[in-house]
PDB file of C-alpha atoms in Angstrom:
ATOM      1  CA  UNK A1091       0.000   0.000   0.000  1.00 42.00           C
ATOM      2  CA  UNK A1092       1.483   3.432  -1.239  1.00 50.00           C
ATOM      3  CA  UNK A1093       0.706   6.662   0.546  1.00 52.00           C
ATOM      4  CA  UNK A1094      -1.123   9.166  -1.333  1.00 52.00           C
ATOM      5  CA  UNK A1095       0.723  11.800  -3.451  1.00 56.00           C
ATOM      6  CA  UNK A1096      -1.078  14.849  -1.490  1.00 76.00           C
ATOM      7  CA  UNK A1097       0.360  13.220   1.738  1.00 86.00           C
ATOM      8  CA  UNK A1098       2.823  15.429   3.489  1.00 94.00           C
ATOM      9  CA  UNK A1099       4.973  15.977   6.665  1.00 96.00           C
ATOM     10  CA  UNK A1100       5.016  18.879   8.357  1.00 96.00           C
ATOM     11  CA  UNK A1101       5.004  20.259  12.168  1.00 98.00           C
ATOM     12  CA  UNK A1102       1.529  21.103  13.330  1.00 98.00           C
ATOM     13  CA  UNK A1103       0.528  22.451  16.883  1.00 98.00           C
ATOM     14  CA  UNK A1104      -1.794  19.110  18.052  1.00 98.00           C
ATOM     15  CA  UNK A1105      -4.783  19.676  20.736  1.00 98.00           C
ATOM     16  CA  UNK A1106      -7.015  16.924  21.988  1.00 98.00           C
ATOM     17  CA  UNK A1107      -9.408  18.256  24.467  1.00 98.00           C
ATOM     18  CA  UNK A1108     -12.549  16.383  26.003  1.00 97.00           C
ATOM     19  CA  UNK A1109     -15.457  16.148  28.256  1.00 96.00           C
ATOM     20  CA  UNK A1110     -13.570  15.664  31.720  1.00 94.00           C
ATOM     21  CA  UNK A1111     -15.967  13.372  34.001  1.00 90.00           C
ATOM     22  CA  UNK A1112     -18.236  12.983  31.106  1.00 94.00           C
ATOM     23  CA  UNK A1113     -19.522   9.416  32.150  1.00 91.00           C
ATOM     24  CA  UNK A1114     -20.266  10.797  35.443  1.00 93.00           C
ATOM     25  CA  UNK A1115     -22.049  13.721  34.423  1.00 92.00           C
ATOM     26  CA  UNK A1116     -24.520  12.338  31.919  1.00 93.00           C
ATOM     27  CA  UNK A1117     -24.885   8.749  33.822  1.00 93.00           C
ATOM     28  CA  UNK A1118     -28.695   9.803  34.414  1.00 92.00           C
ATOM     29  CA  UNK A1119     -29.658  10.760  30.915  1.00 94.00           C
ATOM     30  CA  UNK A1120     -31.371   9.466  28.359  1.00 95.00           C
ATOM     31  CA  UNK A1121     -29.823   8.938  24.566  1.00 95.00           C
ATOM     32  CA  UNK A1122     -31.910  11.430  23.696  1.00 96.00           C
ATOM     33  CA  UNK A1123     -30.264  13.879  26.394  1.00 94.00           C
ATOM     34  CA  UNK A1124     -26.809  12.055  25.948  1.00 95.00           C
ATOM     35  CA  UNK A1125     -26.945  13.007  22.220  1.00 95.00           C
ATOM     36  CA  UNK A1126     -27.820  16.402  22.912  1.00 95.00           C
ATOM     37  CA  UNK A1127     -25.074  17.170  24.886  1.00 96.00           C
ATOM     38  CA  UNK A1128     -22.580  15.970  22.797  1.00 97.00           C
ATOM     39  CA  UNK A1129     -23.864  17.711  19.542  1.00 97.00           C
ATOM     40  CA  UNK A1130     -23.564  21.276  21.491  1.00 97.00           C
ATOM     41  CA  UNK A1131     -20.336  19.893  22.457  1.00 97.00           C
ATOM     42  CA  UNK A1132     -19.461  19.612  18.806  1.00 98.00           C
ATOM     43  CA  UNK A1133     -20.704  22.610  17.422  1.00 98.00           C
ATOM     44  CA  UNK A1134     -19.181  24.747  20.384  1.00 98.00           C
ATOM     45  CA  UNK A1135     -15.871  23.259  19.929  1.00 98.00           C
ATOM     46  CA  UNK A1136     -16.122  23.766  15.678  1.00 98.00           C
ATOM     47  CA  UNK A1137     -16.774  27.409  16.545  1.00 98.00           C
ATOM     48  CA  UNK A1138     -14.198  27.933  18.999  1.00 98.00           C
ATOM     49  CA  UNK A1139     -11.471  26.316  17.416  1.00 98.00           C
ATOM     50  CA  UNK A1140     -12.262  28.204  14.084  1.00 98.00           C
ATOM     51  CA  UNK A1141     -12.442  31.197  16.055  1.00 98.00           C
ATOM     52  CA  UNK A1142      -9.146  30.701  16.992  1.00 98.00           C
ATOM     53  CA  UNK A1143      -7.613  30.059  13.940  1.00 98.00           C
ATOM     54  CA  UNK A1144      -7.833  26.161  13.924  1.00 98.00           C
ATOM     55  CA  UNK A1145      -9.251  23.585  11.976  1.00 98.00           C
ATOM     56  CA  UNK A1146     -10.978  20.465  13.211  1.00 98.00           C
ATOM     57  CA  UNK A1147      -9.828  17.003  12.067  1.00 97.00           C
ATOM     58  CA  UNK A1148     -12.229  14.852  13.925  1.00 96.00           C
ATOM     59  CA  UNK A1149     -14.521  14.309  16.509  1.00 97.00           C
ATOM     60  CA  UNK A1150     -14.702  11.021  18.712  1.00 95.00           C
ATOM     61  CA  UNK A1151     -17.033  10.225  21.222  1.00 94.00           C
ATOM     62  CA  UNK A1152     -16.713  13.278  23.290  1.00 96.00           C
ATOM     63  CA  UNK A1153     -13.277  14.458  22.173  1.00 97.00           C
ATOM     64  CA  UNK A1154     -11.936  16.686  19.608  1.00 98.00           C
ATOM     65  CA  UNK A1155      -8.603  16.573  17.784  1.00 98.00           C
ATOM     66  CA  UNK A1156      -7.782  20.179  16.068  1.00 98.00           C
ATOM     67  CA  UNK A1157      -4.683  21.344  14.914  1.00 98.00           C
ATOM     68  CA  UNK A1158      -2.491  24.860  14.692  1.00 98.00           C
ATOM     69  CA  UNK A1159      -0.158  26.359  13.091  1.00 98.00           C
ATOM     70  CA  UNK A1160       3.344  25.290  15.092  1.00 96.00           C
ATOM     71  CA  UNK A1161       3.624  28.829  15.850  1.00 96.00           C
ATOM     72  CA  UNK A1162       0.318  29.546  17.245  1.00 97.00           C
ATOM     73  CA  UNK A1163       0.409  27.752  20.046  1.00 96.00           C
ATOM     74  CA  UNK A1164      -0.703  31.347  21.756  1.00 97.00           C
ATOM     75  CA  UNK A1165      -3.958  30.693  20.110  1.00 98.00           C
ATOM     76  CA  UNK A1166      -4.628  26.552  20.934  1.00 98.00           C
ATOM     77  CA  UNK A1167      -3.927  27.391  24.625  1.00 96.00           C
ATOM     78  CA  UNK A1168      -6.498  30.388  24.280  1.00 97.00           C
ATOM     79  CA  UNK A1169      -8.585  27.861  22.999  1.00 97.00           C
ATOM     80  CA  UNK A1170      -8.561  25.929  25.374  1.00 97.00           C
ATOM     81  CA  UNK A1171      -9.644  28.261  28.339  1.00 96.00           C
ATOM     82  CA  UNK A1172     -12.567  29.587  26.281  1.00 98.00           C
ATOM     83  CA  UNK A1173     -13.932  26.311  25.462  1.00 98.00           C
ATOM     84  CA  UNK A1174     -13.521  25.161  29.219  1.00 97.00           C
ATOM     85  CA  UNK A1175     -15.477  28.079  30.502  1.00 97.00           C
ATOM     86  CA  UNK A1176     -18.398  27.279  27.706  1.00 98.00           C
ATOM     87  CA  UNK A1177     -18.344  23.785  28.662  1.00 97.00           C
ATOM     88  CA  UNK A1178     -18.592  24.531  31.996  1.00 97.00           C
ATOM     89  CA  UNK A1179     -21.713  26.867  30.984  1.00 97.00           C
ATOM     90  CA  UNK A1180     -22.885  23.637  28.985  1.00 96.00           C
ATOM     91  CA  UNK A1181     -23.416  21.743  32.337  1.00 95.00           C
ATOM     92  CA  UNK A1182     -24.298  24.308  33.938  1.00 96.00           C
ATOM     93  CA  UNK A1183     -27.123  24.707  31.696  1.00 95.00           C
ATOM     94  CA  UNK A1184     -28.125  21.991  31.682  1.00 94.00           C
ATOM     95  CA  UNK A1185     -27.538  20.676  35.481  1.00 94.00           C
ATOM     96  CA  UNK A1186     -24.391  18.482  34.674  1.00 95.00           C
ATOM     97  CA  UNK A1187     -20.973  18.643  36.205  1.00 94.00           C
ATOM     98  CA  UNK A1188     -18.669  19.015  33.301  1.00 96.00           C
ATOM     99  CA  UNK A1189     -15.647  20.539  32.441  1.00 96.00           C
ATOM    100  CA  UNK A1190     -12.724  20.343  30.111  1.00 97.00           C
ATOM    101  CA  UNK A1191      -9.755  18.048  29.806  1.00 96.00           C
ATOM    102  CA  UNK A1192      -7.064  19.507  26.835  1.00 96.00           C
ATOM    103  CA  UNK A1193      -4.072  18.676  25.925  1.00 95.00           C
ATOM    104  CA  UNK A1194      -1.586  20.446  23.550  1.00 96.00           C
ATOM    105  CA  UNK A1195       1.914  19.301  21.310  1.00 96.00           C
ATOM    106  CA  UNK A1196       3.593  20.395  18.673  1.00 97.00           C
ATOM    107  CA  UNK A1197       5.165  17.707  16.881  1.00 97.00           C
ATOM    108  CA  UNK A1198       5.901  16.468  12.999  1.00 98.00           C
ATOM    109  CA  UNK A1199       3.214  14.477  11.301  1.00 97.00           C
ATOM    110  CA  UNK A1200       1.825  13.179   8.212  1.00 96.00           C
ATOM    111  CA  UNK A1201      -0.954  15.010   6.441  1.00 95.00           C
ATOM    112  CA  UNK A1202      -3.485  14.677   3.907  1.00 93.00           C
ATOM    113  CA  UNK A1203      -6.368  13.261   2.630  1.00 91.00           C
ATOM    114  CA  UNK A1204      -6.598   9.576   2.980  1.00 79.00           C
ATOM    115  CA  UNK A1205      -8.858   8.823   5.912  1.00 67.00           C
ATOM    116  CA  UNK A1206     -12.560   7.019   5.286  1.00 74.00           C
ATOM    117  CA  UNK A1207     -13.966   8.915   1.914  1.00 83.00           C
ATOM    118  CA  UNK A1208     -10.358  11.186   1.816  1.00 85.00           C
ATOM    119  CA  UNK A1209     -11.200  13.170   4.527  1.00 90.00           C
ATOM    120  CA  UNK A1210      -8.648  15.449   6.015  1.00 93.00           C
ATOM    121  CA  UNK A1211      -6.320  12.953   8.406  1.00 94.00           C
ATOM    122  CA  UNK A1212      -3.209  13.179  10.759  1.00 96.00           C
ATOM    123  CA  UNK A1213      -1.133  10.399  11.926  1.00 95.00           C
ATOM    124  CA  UNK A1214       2.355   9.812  13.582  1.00 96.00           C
ATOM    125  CA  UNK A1215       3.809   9.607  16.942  1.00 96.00           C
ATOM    126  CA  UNK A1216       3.314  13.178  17.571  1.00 96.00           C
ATOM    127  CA  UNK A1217      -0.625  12.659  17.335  1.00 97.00           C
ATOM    128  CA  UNK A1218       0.009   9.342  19.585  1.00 96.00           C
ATOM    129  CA  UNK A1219       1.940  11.648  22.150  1.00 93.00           C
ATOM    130  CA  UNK A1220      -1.328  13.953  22.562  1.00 95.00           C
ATOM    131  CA  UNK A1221      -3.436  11.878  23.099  1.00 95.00           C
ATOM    132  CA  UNK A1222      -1.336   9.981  25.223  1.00 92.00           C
ATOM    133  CA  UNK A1223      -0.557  12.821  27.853  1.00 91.00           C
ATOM    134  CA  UNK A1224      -2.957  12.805  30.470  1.00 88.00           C
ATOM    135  CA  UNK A1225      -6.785  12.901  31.101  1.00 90.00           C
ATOM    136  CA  UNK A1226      -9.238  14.829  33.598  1.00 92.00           C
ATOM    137  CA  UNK A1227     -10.294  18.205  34.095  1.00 94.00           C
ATOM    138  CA  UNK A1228      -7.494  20.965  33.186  1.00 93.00           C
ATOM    139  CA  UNK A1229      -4.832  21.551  30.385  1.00 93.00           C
ATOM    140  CA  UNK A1230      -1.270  19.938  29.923  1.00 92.00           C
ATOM    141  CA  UNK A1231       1.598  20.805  27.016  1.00 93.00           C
ATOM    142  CA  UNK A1232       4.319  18.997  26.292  1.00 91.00           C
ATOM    143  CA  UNK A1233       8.013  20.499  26.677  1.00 90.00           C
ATOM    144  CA  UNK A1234       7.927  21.310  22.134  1.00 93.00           C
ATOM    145  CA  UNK A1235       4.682  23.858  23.379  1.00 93.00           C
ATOM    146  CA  UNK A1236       6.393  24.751  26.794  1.00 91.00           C
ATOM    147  CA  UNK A1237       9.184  25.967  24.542  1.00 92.00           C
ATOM    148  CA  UNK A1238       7.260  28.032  22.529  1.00 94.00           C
ATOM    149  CA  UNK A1239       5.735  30.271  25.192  1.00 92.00           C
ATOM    150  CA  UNK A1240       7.064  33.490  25.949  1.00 92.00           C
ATOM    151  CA  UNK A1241       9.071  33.331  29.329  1.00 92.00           C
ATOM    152  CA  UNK A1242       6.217  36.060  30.976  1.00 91.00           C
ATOM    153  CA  UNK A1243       3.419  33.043  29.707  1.00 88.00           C
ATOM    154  CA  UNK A1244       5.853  30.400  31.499  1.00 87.00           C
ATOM    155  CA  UNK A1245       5.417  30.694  34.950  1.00 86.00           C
ATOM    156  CA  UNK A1246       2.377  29.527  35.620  1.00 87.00           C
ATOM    157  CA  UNK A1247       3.026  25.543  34.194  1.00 85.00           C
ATOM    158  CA  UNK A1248       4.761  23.391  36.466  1.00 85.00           C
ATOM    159  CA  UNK A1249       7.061  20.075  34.767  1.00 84.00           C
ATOM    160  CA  UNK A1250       5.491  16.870  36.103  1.00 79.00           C
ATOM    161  CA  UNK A1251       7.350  13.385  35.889  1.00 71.00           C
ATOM    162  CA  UNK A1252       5.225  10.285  34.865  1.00 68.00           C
ATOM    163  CA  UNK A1253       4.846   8.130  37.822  1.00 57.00           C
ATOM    164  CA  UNK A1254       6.952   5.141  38.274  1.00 54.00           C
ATOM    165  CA  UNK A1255       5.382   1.989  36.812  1.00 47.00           C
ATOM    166  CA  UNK A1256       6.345  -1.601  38.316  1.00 52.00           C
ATOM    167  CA  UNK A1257       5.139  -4.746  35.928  1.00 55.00           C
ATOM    168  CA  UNK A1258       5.700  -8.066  37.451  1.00 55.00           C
ATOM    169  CA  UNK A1259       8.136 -10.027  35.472  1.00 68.00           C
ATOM    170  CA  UNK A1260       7.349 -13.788  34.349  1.00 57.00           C
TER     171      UNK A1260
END
């Protein structure tokens, strides 16, 4: 299998974000509800990322993978604090506890237009990486998007280590 002559590598700013505690939150609904909740989920993240200068590559479940220009990594991380506090406003409205889990990378990948029916696709480890980085309520960049940010925008992110992980050998 050949990759597709309008594939192409190039650095993009990643961001994954999601409904943090969604189970929880929507436990009691109906599919109805349920189905609801995600759509204005959808359709509030598509305007917020475009508002921001981003484009959408897909939607899953109750997650959204958008990318940036490598150097606007200003605008993803805007992004992602407006869309948090309409999320919250979301619940709010309609009596569910949920919030916003993000994460952000910048990272190499392939491009182009070879997912289902040639829609608009990224892949590589960079795109593993994101969505890879952490879960739950709040936002987390890697050390390419660290980088990136003025030093006055630095101060407030603190490094974390992954935890150790023991695996019992055989």
């Amino acid at each position: 299998m050949t990759a597709s002559a309008d594939l192409r590598e190039r650095q993009l700013a990643m961001v994954v974000v999601d409904l943090a505690r969604f189970t929880q939150a929507v436990a009691g609904l109906d599919l109805q509800g349920l189905a609801s909740i995600v759509a204005a989920f959808y359709r509030t993240a598509a305007d917020v990322v475009s508002q921001h200068g981003g484009r959408v590559v897909k939607f899953v479940g109750d997650g959204c993978l958008a990318v940036f220009e490598p150097d606007d990594v200003l605008q993803a991380l805007e992004l992602t604090e407006v869309l948090r506090s309409r999320v919250r406003a979301l619940g709010a409205e309609h009596n569910l506890d949920l919030d916003l889990g993000a994460n952000v990378h910048v990272s190499t990948v392939a491009e182009g237009a070879f997912g289902l029916g040639g829609a608009y696709e990224i892949v590589g480890m960079g795109v593993i990486h994101v969505f890879r980085m952490g879960g739950g309520p709040g936002t987390r960049i890697s050390e390419p998007v660290y980088r990136r940010l003025p030093s006055g925008r630095r101060s407030p992110w603190r490094k974390h280590q992954s935890p150790a992980i023991y695996a019992l050998e055989q």
